[in-house]
Coordinates of N, CA, C and O in Angstrom, one line a residue:
L1 N -35.0 -0.2 -50.0 CA -34.6 1.0 -50.5 C -33.4 1.9 -49.4 O -32.7 2.8 -49.2
M2 N -34.7 2.1 -48.1 CA -33.8 2.7 -47.7 C -32.2 2.3 -46.5 O -31.5 3.0 -46.8
S3 N -32.3 0.6 -46.1 CA -31.1 -0.1 -45.7 C -30.0 0.1 -46.9 O -29.8 0.1 -47.0
T4 N -30.6 0.2 -48.3 CA -29.4 0.2 -49.4 C -28.8 1.9 -49.1 O -27.4 1.8 -49.4
G5 N -30.0 2.8 -49.0 CA -29.3 3.8 -49.6 C -27.8 4.6 -48.3 O -27.5 4.6 -48.2
A6 N -28.5 3.5 -47.2 CA -27.8 3.9 -45.7 C -26.5 3.7 -45.6 O -25.3 3.6 -45.2
F7 N -26.7 1.9 -46.8 CA -25.1 0.9 -46.9 C -24.5 2.2 -47.1 O -23.0 2.0 -47.3
A8 N -24.1 2.6 -48.7 CA -23.8 3.1 -49.6 C -23.5 4.3 -49.1 O -22.2 4.6 -49.2
Q9 N -24.1 5.0 -47.9 CA -23.4 6.1 -47.8 C -22.0 5.8 -46.4 O -21.3 6.9 -45.9
E10 N -21.7 4.6 -45.9 CA -21.1 4.4 -45.4 C -19.4 3.6 -45.7 O -18.5 3.7 -46.0
M11 N -19.9 3.7 -47.4 CA -18.8 3.1 -47.8 C -18.0 4.8 -49.8 O -19.2 5.7 -49.6
F12 N -16.8 5.3 -49.5 CA -16.4 5.3 -50.0 C -15.2 5.6 -50.7 O -14.5 4.6 -50.5
I13 N -14.8 6.5 -51.8 CA -13.4 6.0 -52.1 C -12.7 7.6 -52.2 O -13.2 8.7 -52.2
K14 N -11.6 7.4 -52.0 CA -10.3 8.0 -51.8 C -9.0 8.9 -52.5 O -8.7 8.3 -51.5
P15 N -9.8 9.5 -53.4 CA -7.9 10.2 -54.4 C -7.5 10.4 -53.3 O -7.7 11.0 -52.4
M16 N -5.9 10.7 -53.6 CA -4.9 10.3 -52.2 C -4.3 11.1 -53.3 O -3.2 10.1 -54.3
V17 N -2.6 12.0 -52.6 CA -1.6 12.1 -53.3 C -0.7 13.1 -52.0 O -1.2 12.8 -51.8
G18 N 0.3 13.0 -51.9 CA 1.5 13.2 -51.4 C 2.4 13.7 -51.5 O 3.4 12.2 -52.3
G19 N 4.0 13.2 -49.8 CA 5.5 12.9 -50.4 C 5.9 11.6 -49.3 O 5.3 11.9 -48.4
T20 N 6.9 10.3 -50.1 CA 7.4 10.1 -49.1 C 8.7 10.6 -48.5 O 9.5 11.2 -49.1
L21 N 9.6 10.1 -47.2 CA 10.4 10.5 -46.6 C 10.7 8.4 -47.7 O 10.1 7.9 -45.8
A22 N 11.8 8.4 -46.9 CA 12.3 6.9 -47.3 C 13.7 6.6 -47.8 O 14.6 7.8 -47.7
S23 N 13.4 5.2 -46.4 CA 15.2 4.5 -46.6 C 14.8 3.2 -46.7 O 14.3 2.4 -46.4
F24 N 16.6 2.7 -45.8 CA 16.2 1.4 -45.8 C 16.6 1.6 -44.0 O 17.1 2.5 -43.2
R25 N 16.6 0.9 -43.7 CA 17.2 0.5 -42.5 C 18.2 -1.5 -42.7 O 16.9 -2.3 -42.9
G26 N 18.7 -2.1 -41.3 CA 18.6 -2.5 -41.4 C 20.2 -2.8 -40.8 O 20.4 -1.9 -40.6
S27 N 20.0 -4.1 -41.3 CA 22.5 -3.7 -40.3 C 23.1 -3.7 -41.5 O 24.1 -3.7 -40.9
D28 N 22.7 -3.3 -42.4 CA 23.8 -3.4 -43.6 C 23.5 -1.5 -44.5 O 23.7 -1.9 -45.3
V29 N 23.1 -0.4 -43.5 CA 22.6 0.7 -44.0 C 23.7 0.9 -43.6 O 23.2 3.1 -43.2
E30 N 24.4 1.2 -42.8 CA 24.9 2.3 -42.0 C 25.1 3.2 -43.0 O 25.7 4.8 -41.4
H31 N 24.8 4.2 -44.2 CA 25.7 5.4 -44.3 C 23.7 6.0 -45.3 O 24.1 6.6 -46.8
A32 N 23.2 5.3 -45.0 CA 21.4 5.1 -45.5 C 20.6 6.6 -45.5 O 21.5 7.1 -44.3
K33 N 20.7 7.0 -46.4 CA 19.9 8.6 -45.9 C 18.8 8.3 -46.6 O 18.1 7.7 -47.3
M34 N 17.6 8.8 -45.6 CA 16.0 10.0 -46.5 C 16.9 10.2 -48.3 O 16.8 11.2 -48.1
K35 N 15.4 10.0 -48.9 CA 14.9 10.9 -49.6 C 13.6 10.8 -50.5 O 12.3 10.1 -49.1
V36 N 13.4 11.4 -50.9 CA 12.3 12.2 -51.0 C 11.6 11.4 -52.1 O 12.0 11.5 -53.5
G37 N 10.5 10.8 -52.1 CA 9.8 10.7 -53.7 C 8.5 11.0 -53.3 O 7.3 12.3 -52.4
L38 N 7.7 10.8 -54.9 CA 6.1 10.8 -54.9 C 5.2 9.2 -54.3 O 5.5 8.7 -54.5
V39 N 3.6 10.2 -53.7 CA 3.0 9.1 -53.3 C 1.4 9.0 -54.1 O 1.2 10.8 -54.0
A40 N 0.7 9.1 -54.7 CA -0.6 8.5 -55.8 C -1.4 8.0 -55.8 O -0.9 6.2 -55.9
G41 N -2.4 7.8 -55.5 CA -3.7 6.2 -55.8 C -4.8 6.6 -54.5 O -5.0 7.9 -55.0
A42 N -5.4 5.7 -54.6 CA -7.0 6.2 -54.3 C -7.4 4.5 -53.0 O -6.3 3.8 -53.1
E43 N -8.3 4.5 -52.2 CA -8.3 4.4 -51.6 C -10.1 3.8 -51.5 O -10.6 4.7 -51.4
F44 N -10.8 2.7 -51.3 CA -11.2 2.6 -50.5 C -11.6 2.3 -49.6 O -11.1 1.8 -48.9
G45 N -13.1 3.4 -49.3 CA -13.5 2.7 -47.3 C -14.9 2.6 -47.3 O -15.3 2.1 -48.4
F46 N -14.8 1.5 -47.1 CA -16.1 1.4 -45.7 C -15.8 1.3 -44.1 O -15.3 1.7 -43.4
M47 N -17.2 2.5 -43.8 CA -17.6 2.7 -42.1 C -18.3 1.2 -41.7 O -19.0 1.6 -42.0
F48 N -17.7 0.9 -40.9 CA -18.4 -0.6 -39.6 C -19.7 1.0 -39.2 O -20.7 0.0 -38.6
N49 N -19.3 1.6 -38.2 CA -20.8 2.3 -37.6 C -19.0 3.4 -37.6 O -18.2 3.3 -38.1
E50 N -19.2 4.5 -36.1 CA -19.1 5.6 -36.4 C -17.4 5.3 -35.7 O -16.9 7.0 -35.9
K51 N -17.3 4.2 -35.6 CA -16.3 4.6 -34.2 C -14.8 3.9 -35.7 O -13.6 4.0 -34.6
M52 N -15.0 2.7 -36.1 CA -14.5 1.6 -36.9 C -14.9 0.8 -38.6 O -16.0 1.8 -38.3
G53 N -14.1 0.8 -39.1 CA -14.1 0.9 -40.4 C -12.5 0.7 -41.2 O -11.7 0.2 -40.2
A54 N -12.5 0.3 -42.2 CA -11.7 -0.8 -43.6 C -10.9 0.1 -44.2 O -11.9 1.2 -44.9
T55 N -10.4 0.4 -45.0 CA -9.5 1.0 -46.7 C -9.3 -0.5 -47.0 O -7.9 -1.0 -46.4
A56 N -9.1 0.0 -48.5 CA -8.2 -1.0 -49.1 C -7.8 0.0 -50.2 O -8.9 0.2 -50.2
G57 N -6.2 0.1 -50.3 CA -6.8 0.5 -51.6 C -5.0 0.9 -52.5 O -4.9 -0.2 -52.6
L58 N -5.1 1.0 -54.0 CA -4.0 1.2 -54.4 C -2.6 2.8 -54.6 O -3.4 3.2 -55.3
L59 N -1.8 2.1 -54.3 CA -1.2 2.9 -53.8 C 0.8 3.7 -55.2 O 0.5 2.4 -55.0
Y60 N 0.7 3.5 -56.4 CA 2.2 4.3 -56.9 C 3.0 5.1 -55.9 O 2.8 6.5 -55.9
T61 N 3.9 4.1 -55.7 CA 4.9 5.2 -54.6 C 6.7 4.6 -54.9 O 7.1 3.9 -55.4
M62 N 6.9 6.3 -54.6 CA 7.9 6.7 -55.2 C 8.9 6.3 -53.3 O 8.9 7.0 -53.3
Q63 N 9.7 4.8 -52.9 CA 10.7 4.6 -52.7 C 12.2 4.4 -52.8 O 12.8 5.5 -53.8
G64 N 13.3 4.3 -52.0 CA 14.5 4.2 -52.4 C 15.0 4.8 -51.1 O 14.8 4.6 -49.4
V65 N 16.4 4.8 -51.0 CA 17.6 5.2 -50.5 C 18.9 6.3 -51.2 O 18.6 6.7 -53.0
K66 N 19.3 7.5 -50.4 CA 20.4 7.9 -50.6 C 21.5 7.7 -49.9 O 21.2 7.0 -48.9
F67 N 22.7 7.6 -50.4 CA 24.2 7.3 -49.8 C 25.0 8.8 -49.4 O 25.1 8.6 -50.9
K68 N 25.0 8.9 -49.0 CA 26.3 10.2 -48.2 C 27.2 9.6 -47.9 O 27.6 8.1 -47.8
G69 N 28.7 10.9 -49.1 CA 29.3 9.4 -48.8 C 29.4 9.6 -50.7 O 30.4 9.8 -51.1
D70 N 28.7 8.4 -50.8 CA 28.6 8.6 -52.2 C 28.0 9.2 -53.2 O 28.0 8.8 -54.6
D71 N 27.3 9.6 -53.0 CA 26.3 11.0 -53.7 C 25.1 9.9 -54.6 O 25.0 10.6 -56.0
Y72 N 24.5 8.1 -54.1 CA 24.4 8.1 -55.6 C 22.9 7.9 -54.6 O 22.8 7.3 -54.1
N73 N 21.7 7.3 -55.4 CA 20.6 7.3 -55.4 C 19.7 5.7 -56.0 O 20.4 4.9 -57.0
E74 N 19.1 5.1 -54.3 CA 18.3 3.6 -55.3 C 16.7 4.2 -55.1 O 16.5 4.1 -54.5
N75 N 16.1 4.3 -56.4 CA 14.7 4.3 -56.9 C 14.1 3.7 -57.1 O 14.4 2.8 -57.8
L76 N 13.1 3.0 -56.7 CA 12.7 2.0 -55.9 C 11.2 2.5 -56.5 O 10.6 3.4 -55.4
D77 N 10.2 2.1 -57.1 CA 9.0 2.3 -56.8 C 8.4 1.3 -57.1 O 8.7 -0.3 -57.7
Y78 N 6.6 1.3 -55.8 CA 6.3 0.3 -56.1 C 4.3 0.7 -55.5 O 4.5 1.7 -56.2
L79 N 3.7 -0.8 -56.2 CA 2.5 -0.5 -56.1 C 2.1 -1.0 -55.0 O 2.5 -2.0 -55.2
N80 N 1.5 -0.4 -54.5 CA 1.7 -0.6 -52.9 C 0.2 -1.3 -53.1 O -0.7 -0.2 -52.8
I81 N -0.5 -1.8 -51.7 CA -1.9 -2.0 -51.8 C -1.8 -2.4 -49.7 O -2.2 -3.7 -49.7
P82 N -2.4 -1.0 -49.4 CA -2.6 -0.8 -47.9 C -4.4 -1.5 -47.8 O -4.9 -1.0 -47.8
V83 N -4.3 -1.8 -47.1 CA -5.3 -3.0 -45.9 C -5.2 -2.1 -45.2 O -4.6 -2.9 -44.0
L84 N -5.6 -1.3 -45.1 CA -5.6 -1.0 -43.3 C -7.0 -0.9 -42.4 O -8.7 -0.1 -43.0
F85 N -7.4 -1.4 -40.9 CA -8.4 -0.5 -40.0 C -7.8 0.6 -39.8 O -7.0 0.4 -38.6
N86 N -9.0 0.9 -39.2 CA -9.5 2.4 -38.7 C -10.3 2.2 -37.7 O -11.3 2.8 -37.6
Y87 N -9.4 3.1 -36.2 CA -10.3 3.5 -35.4 C -10.6 5.2 -35.3 O -9.5 5.8 -34.6
Y88 N -11.6 5.2 -34.7 CA -11.7 7.0 -34.7 C -11.4 7.0 -32.9 O -13.1 6.6 -33.1
I89 N -11.2 8.0 -32.7 CA -11.3 8.6 -30.7 C -12.4 9.4 -31.3 O -12.5 9.5 -30.1
I90 N -11.9 10.2 -31.7 CA -13.1 10.9 -32.0 C -13.2 11.4 -33.5 O -13.0 11.1 -34.2
P91 N -14.4 12.2 -33.5 CA -14.9 12.3 -34.9 C -13.8 13.3 -35.6 O -13.5 14.5 -35.3
G92 N -13.7 12.6 -36.4 CA -12.4 13.0 -38.2 C -11.4 12.5 -37.4 O -10.4 12.4 -38.1
L93 N -11.2 11.6 -36.5 CA -9.0 11.6 -35.5 C -9.1 10.2 -36.1 O -9.9 9.2 -34.8
A94 N -8.0 10.1 -37.4 CA -8.3 7.8 -36.4 C -7.4 7.7 -36.7 O -6.0 8.7 -36.6
V95 N -6.8 6.6 -35.9 CA -5.8 5.8 -35.8 C -6.1 4.6 -36.7 O -6.9 4.0 -36.7
K96 N -4.5 4.0 -37.3 CA -5.3 2.8 -38.4 C -3.7 2.3 -38.5 O -2.3 2.1 -38.1
A97 N -3.7 1.4 -38.9 CA -3.3 -0.1 -38.5 C -3.2 -1.3 -39.7 O -5.2 -1.0 -39.1
G98 N -2.5 -1.8 -40.2 CA -2.9 -3.2 -41.5 C -1.6 -3.4 -41.3 O -0.5 -3.8 -41.0
V99 N -1.9 -4.2 -42.9 CA -0.9 -4.4 -43.7 C -0.5 -4.9 -44.9 O -1.0 -4.1 -46.2
Q100 N 0.6 -4.2 -45.4 CA 0.6 -3.6 -47.2 C 1.5 -4.4 -48.1 O 3.2 -4.1 -47.8
P101 N 1.1 -5.6 -48.6 CA 1.7 -5.8 -50.0 C 2.0 -4.7 -50.8 O 1.6 -4.1 -51.2
G102 N 3.3 -4.4 -51.4 CA 3.9 -3.6 -52.2 C 4.8 -5.0 -53.6 O 4.5 -5.8 -52.9
I103 N 4.6 -5.1 -54.6 CA 5.1 -5.6 -55.3 C 6.1 -3.6 -56.7 O 6.0 -3.4 -56.6
L104 N 7.5 -4.6 -56.7 CA 8.7 -3.0 -57.2 C 8.5 -3.7 -58.8 O 8.0 -4.3 -59.6
V105 N 8.0 -2.1 -59.0 CA 7.5 -2.1 -60.4 C 9.1 -1.6 -61.5 O 9.2 -1.8 -62.9
R106 N 9.9 -0.7 -60.6 CA 11.8 0.1 -61.2 C 12.0 -0.3 -60.0 O 12.0 -0.1 -58.7
A107 N 13.2 -0.3 -60.1 CA 14.1 0.2 -59.0 C 15.3 0.8 -60.6 O 15.6 -0.3 -61.8
K108 N 16.0 2.0 -60.2 CA 16.9 1.6 -61.0 C 18.2 2.5 -59.9 O 18.1 3.1 -59.5
Y109 N 19.4 2.8 -60.4 CA 20.8 4.2 -59.9 C 21.4 4.3 -61.0 O 21.4 3.5 -62.5
D110 N 20.8 6.0 -60.7 CA 21.0 6.4 -62.2 C 19.9 6.0 -63.3 O 19.0 6.0 -63.0
D111 N 21.3 5.4 -63.7 CA 20.4 4.7 -66.2 C 20.0 4.5 -65.7 O 19.4 2.7 -66.6
L112 N 20.5 3.0 -64.7 CA 21.2 1.0 -65.1 C 20.3 0.9 -64.0 O 19.6 1.6 -62.8
D113 N 18.8 0.2 -63.9 CA 18.4 -1.1 -64.5 C 19.1 -1.6 -63.7 O 19.4 -2.8 -63.8
I114 N 18.4 -2.2 -61.9 CA 18.4 -2.6 -60.9 C 18.0 -3.5 -60.7 O 18.4 -4.6 -59.7
K115 N 16.4 -3.7 -61.3 CA 15.1 -4.0 -60.5 C 15.5 -5.9 -60.2 O 15.3 -7.2 -59.1
D116 N 16.9 -5.8 -61.9 CA 16.9 -8.5 -60.2 C 17.8 -8.2 -59.8 O 18.1 -9.2 -59.1
E117 N 18.0 -6.5 -58.5 CA 19.1 -7.1 -57.6 C 18.0 -7.2 -56.5 O 19.1 -7.0 -55.1
F118 N 16.8 -7.2 -56.7 CA 15.6 -6.8 -55.6 C 14.6 -7.6 -55.6 O 14.4 -8.2 -56.7
K119 N 14.5 -8.5 -54.3 CA 13.0 -9.1 -54.4 C 11.7 -8.6 -55.7 O 11.8 -7.2 -54.7
S120 N 10.6 -8.6 -55.9 CA 9.2 -8.3 -56.3 C 8.9 -8.1 -55.3 O 7.7 -6.8 -55.9
F121 N 8.6 -8.4 -54.2 CA 7.7 -8.8 -54.2 C 8.2 -7.6 -52.0 O 8.9 -8.2 -51.6
D122 N 7.0 -7.0 -51.2 CA 7.4 -7.0 -50.6 C 6.5 -6.5 -49.2 O 5.2 -5.9 -49.8
V123 N 6.2 -6.7 -48.3 CA 4.7 -6.7 -47.2 C 5.8 -5.2 -46.0 O 7.1 -5.6 -45.5
A124 N 4.6 -4.9 -45.7 CA 5.0 -3.2 -44.7 C 4.5 -4.0 -43.4 O 2.7 -4.2 -43.8
I125 N 4.3 -3.0 -42.1 CA 3.2 -2.5 -41.7 C 2.7 -1.4 -41.4 O 3.4 -0.9 -40.8
P126 N 1.8 -0.9 -42.2 CA 1.9 0.6 -42.2 C 0.9 0.5 -41.0 O -0.1 -0.2 -40.4
I127 N 1.6 1.7 -39.8 CA 0.8 2.2 -38.7 C 0.0 3.9 -39.0 O 1.2 4.6 -39.3
G128 N -0.2 4.3 -38.8 CA -0.2 5.5 -38.7 C -1.8 6.6 -37.7 O -2.7 6.0 -37.3
V129 N -2.4 8.0 -38.6 CA -2.9 8.3 -38.1 C -4.0 9.9 -38.9 O -3.3 9.8 -39.6
S130 N -5.8 9.9 -39.0 CA -5.4 10.9 -40.6 C -6.5 12.0 -39.1 O -7.1 11.2 -38.7
Y131 N -6.6 12.8 -40.6 CA -7.4 13.7 -39.9 C -8.4 15.1 -41.1 O -7.5 14.5 -42.0
E132 N -9.7 13.8 -40.6 CA -11.0 14.4 -42.1 C -11.9 16.1 -42.1 O -11.8 15.7 -40.4
F133 N -12.1 16.5 -42.7 CA -12.7 18.3 -41.7 C -13.4 17.9 -44.1 O -12.9 18.1 -45.2
S134 N -14.2 18.4 -43.5 CA -14.9 19.4 -45.0 C -14.9 17.4 -46.3 O -14.7 18.7 -46.8
D135 N -14.6 16.6 -45.8 CA -14.2 15.3 -47.0 C -12.7 15.0 -46.9 O -12.7 14.7 -48.1
F136 N -11.7 16.4 -46.5 CA -10.3 16.5 -47.7 C -9.9 15.3 -45.9 O -10.2 16.0 -45.2
V137 N -8.7 14.6 -46.7 CA -7.9 13.3 -45.1 C -6.4 13.9 -44.8 O -6.1 13.9 -46.3
I138 N -6.2 14.7 -44.5 CA -4.9 14.4 -44.1 C -4.4 13.0 -43.4 O -4.9 12.9 -41.8
D139 N -3.6 12.4 -43.7 CA -3.2 11.1 -43.4 C -1.8 10.9 -43.2 O -0.9 11.5 -44.0
A140 N -1.1 10.2 -42.1 CA 0.8 10.9 -41.9 C 0.5 8.3 -41.8 O -0.1 7.9 -40.7
R141 N 1.7 7.6 -42.1 CA 1.9 6.9 -42.4 C 3.0 6.4 -41.9 O 4.6 7.4 -42.6
Y142 N 3.3 5.5 -41.0 CA 4.9 4.9 -41.6 C 4.6 3.6 -41.6 O 4.5 2.6 -40.8
N143 N 6.0 3.2 -42.7 CA 5.3 1.7 -43.7 C 6.7 0.7 -43.0 O 7.3 1.5 -43.8
L144 N 6.7 0.0 -41.8 CA 8.1 -0.1 -41.4 C 7.3 -1.4 -42.4 O 6.8 -2.8 -42.4
G145 N 8.8 -2.1 -42.7 CA 9.3 -3.1 -44.0 C 9.5 -4.1 -43.8 O 10.5 -4.5 -42.7
M146 N 9.3 -5.0 -43.9 CA 9.3 -7.6 -43.2 C 9.9 -8.1 -43.7 O 10.1 -8.2 -43.4
T147 N 10.1 -7.4 -45.1 CA 10.4 -8.3 -45.9 C 11.9 -7.5 -46.8 O 12.5 -7.1 -46.6
K148 N 12.5 -9.3 -46.6 CA 14.6 -8.0 -46.6 C 13.6 -7.8 -48.9 O 13.2 -9.0 -48.8
I149 N 14.6 -6.9 -48.9 CA 14.6 -6.5 -50.4 C 15.5 -6.8 -51.1 O 15.0 -7.0 -52.3
Y150 N 16.5 -7.2 -50.3 CA 17.3 -7.7 -51.5 C 17.6 -9.0 -51.8 O 16.9 -9.4 -51.2
D151 N 17.8 -9.4 -53.5 CA 18.2 -10.5 -54.0 C 19.3 -11.2 -54.2 O 19.1 -11.5 -55.6
I152 N 20.1 -11.0 -53.5 CA 21.6 -10.3 -54.4 C 22.1 -11.5 -53.2 O 21.5 -11.3 -52.4
S153 N 23.1 -12.0 -53.4 CA 23.1 -12.8 -52.5 C 25.3 -12.7 -52.8 O 25.8 -12.8 -53.9
V154 N 26.2 -11.6 -51.7 CA 28.1 -11.6 -52.3 C 28.1 -12.0 -51.3 O 28.6 -12.7 -50.5
Y155 N 29.3 -13.3 -51.9 CA 30.0 -14.4 -51.3 C 29.4 -15.9 -50.2 O 29.1 -15.6 -49.4
G156 N 27.8 -15.5 -50.2 CA 26.4 -16.6 -49.7 C 26.1 -15.6 -48.6 O 25.3 -15.9 -47.5
Y157 N 26.1 -14.6 -49.2 CA 25.7 -13.2 -47.2 C 24.4 -13.0 -48.5 O 25.4 -11.6 -49.0
T158 N 23.8 -12.8 -47.8 CA 22.3 -11.8 -48.1 C 22.3 -10.8 -47.4 O 21.1 -11.2 -45.9
P159 N 22.4 -9.4 -48.5 CA 21.9 -7.8 -47.2 C 20.5 -8.1 -46.1 O 19.7 -8.2 -46.7
K160 N 20.4 -7.2 -44.6 CA 19.4 -7.3 -44.6 C 18.6 -5.8 -43.9 O 19.8 -5.6 -43.4
V161 N 18.3 -6.4 -45.5 CA 17.3 -4.6 -45.7 C 16.5 -4.4 -45.8 O 15.9 -5.5 -46.6
Y162 N 15.2 -3.4 -44.7 CA 14.3 -3.3 -44.9 C 13.6 -1.8 -45.6 O 14.6 -1.5 -45.3
N163 N 12.7 -1.5 -45.8 CA 12.3 -0.7 -46.7 C 11.8 0.1 -45.3 O 10.9 -1.2 -44.9
S164 N 12.0 1.7 -45.6 CA 11.3 2.2 -44.2 C 10.7 3.9 -45.2 O 11.7 4.6 -45.4
V165 N 9.5 3.6 -44.9 CA 9.0 4.9 -45.5 C 8.0 5.9 -44.5 O 7.1 5.2 -43.8
I166 N 8.7 7.3 -44.3 CA 7.2 7.4 -44.2 C 6.5 8.2 -45.4 O 7.8 9.0 -46.2
Q167 N 5.1 8.8 -44.6 CA 3.9 9.0 -45.8 C 3.3 9.8 -45.8 O 3.1 9.6 -44.3
L168 N 3.2 11.5 -46.3 CA 2.6 11.6 -45.6 C 1.2 12.6 -47.7 O 1.6 12.6 -48.0
T169 N -0.1 12.7 -47.4 CA -0.7 12.6 -48.1 C -1.9 13.5 -47.5 O -2.5 13.8 -46.5
I170 N -2.5 13.8 -49.1 CA -3.8 14.8 -48.7 C -4.6 13.5 -50.0 O -4.7 13.5 -50.8
G171 N -6.1 13.6 -49.5 CA -6.6 12.9 -50.0 C -8.4 13.1 -50.2 O -8.8 14.5 -49.0
Y172 N -9.8 12.9 -51.0 CA -10.5 13.8 -50.2 C -11.6 12.5 -50.2 O -11.6 11.5 -51.8
K173 N -13.0 13.1 -50.0 CA -13.2 11.3 -49.7 C -14.7 11.2 -50.2 O -15.9 12.3 -50.0
I174 N -15.1 10.6 -51.7 CA -16.4 10.8 -52.6 C -17.5 9.3 -51.7 O -16.7 8.2 -51.8
P175 N -18.4 9.8 -51.6 CA -20.0 9.4 -50.7 C -19.2 7.8 -52.3 O -20.2 8.5 -53.5
L176 N -20.2 6.3 -51.3 CA -20.3 6.2 -53.0 C -21.8 5.5 -52.4 O -22.5 5.2 -51.9

């Protein structure tokens, strides 16, 4: 019974909410500007010991881009599944990295549905830091898109464009 209690204290769920600064990166996005969005969801965590842990989550993330000069937005919403390894430098301060598959759930240009122009699956490499205090967690990440996101070809050429997202969240750790 004692080992079950100790094991349960090493697991947690963390509901979280925050904001994103999203844009595109690549050779075909010279007029792209950052766009503000929201992120919300939860992560499940497990601590291996006091220095190392892992988290896996499900986050609804508003991404996309603004194009300067054209005054229009491409709004892309994803269900992202971050899987991260966390290393605690000092108690409460962690650096993290991992992989984040994402599923495109919506793509709009104003009121026009443009989902067919984008790949339905994306992969990003999240890297970041977090700080914990009184079970609250402030988390800052950069999600470096690794998958070309456009699924269209113009005269045989597919744009080399990737997601680029800065994410800042606050969460609350609930022990399991």
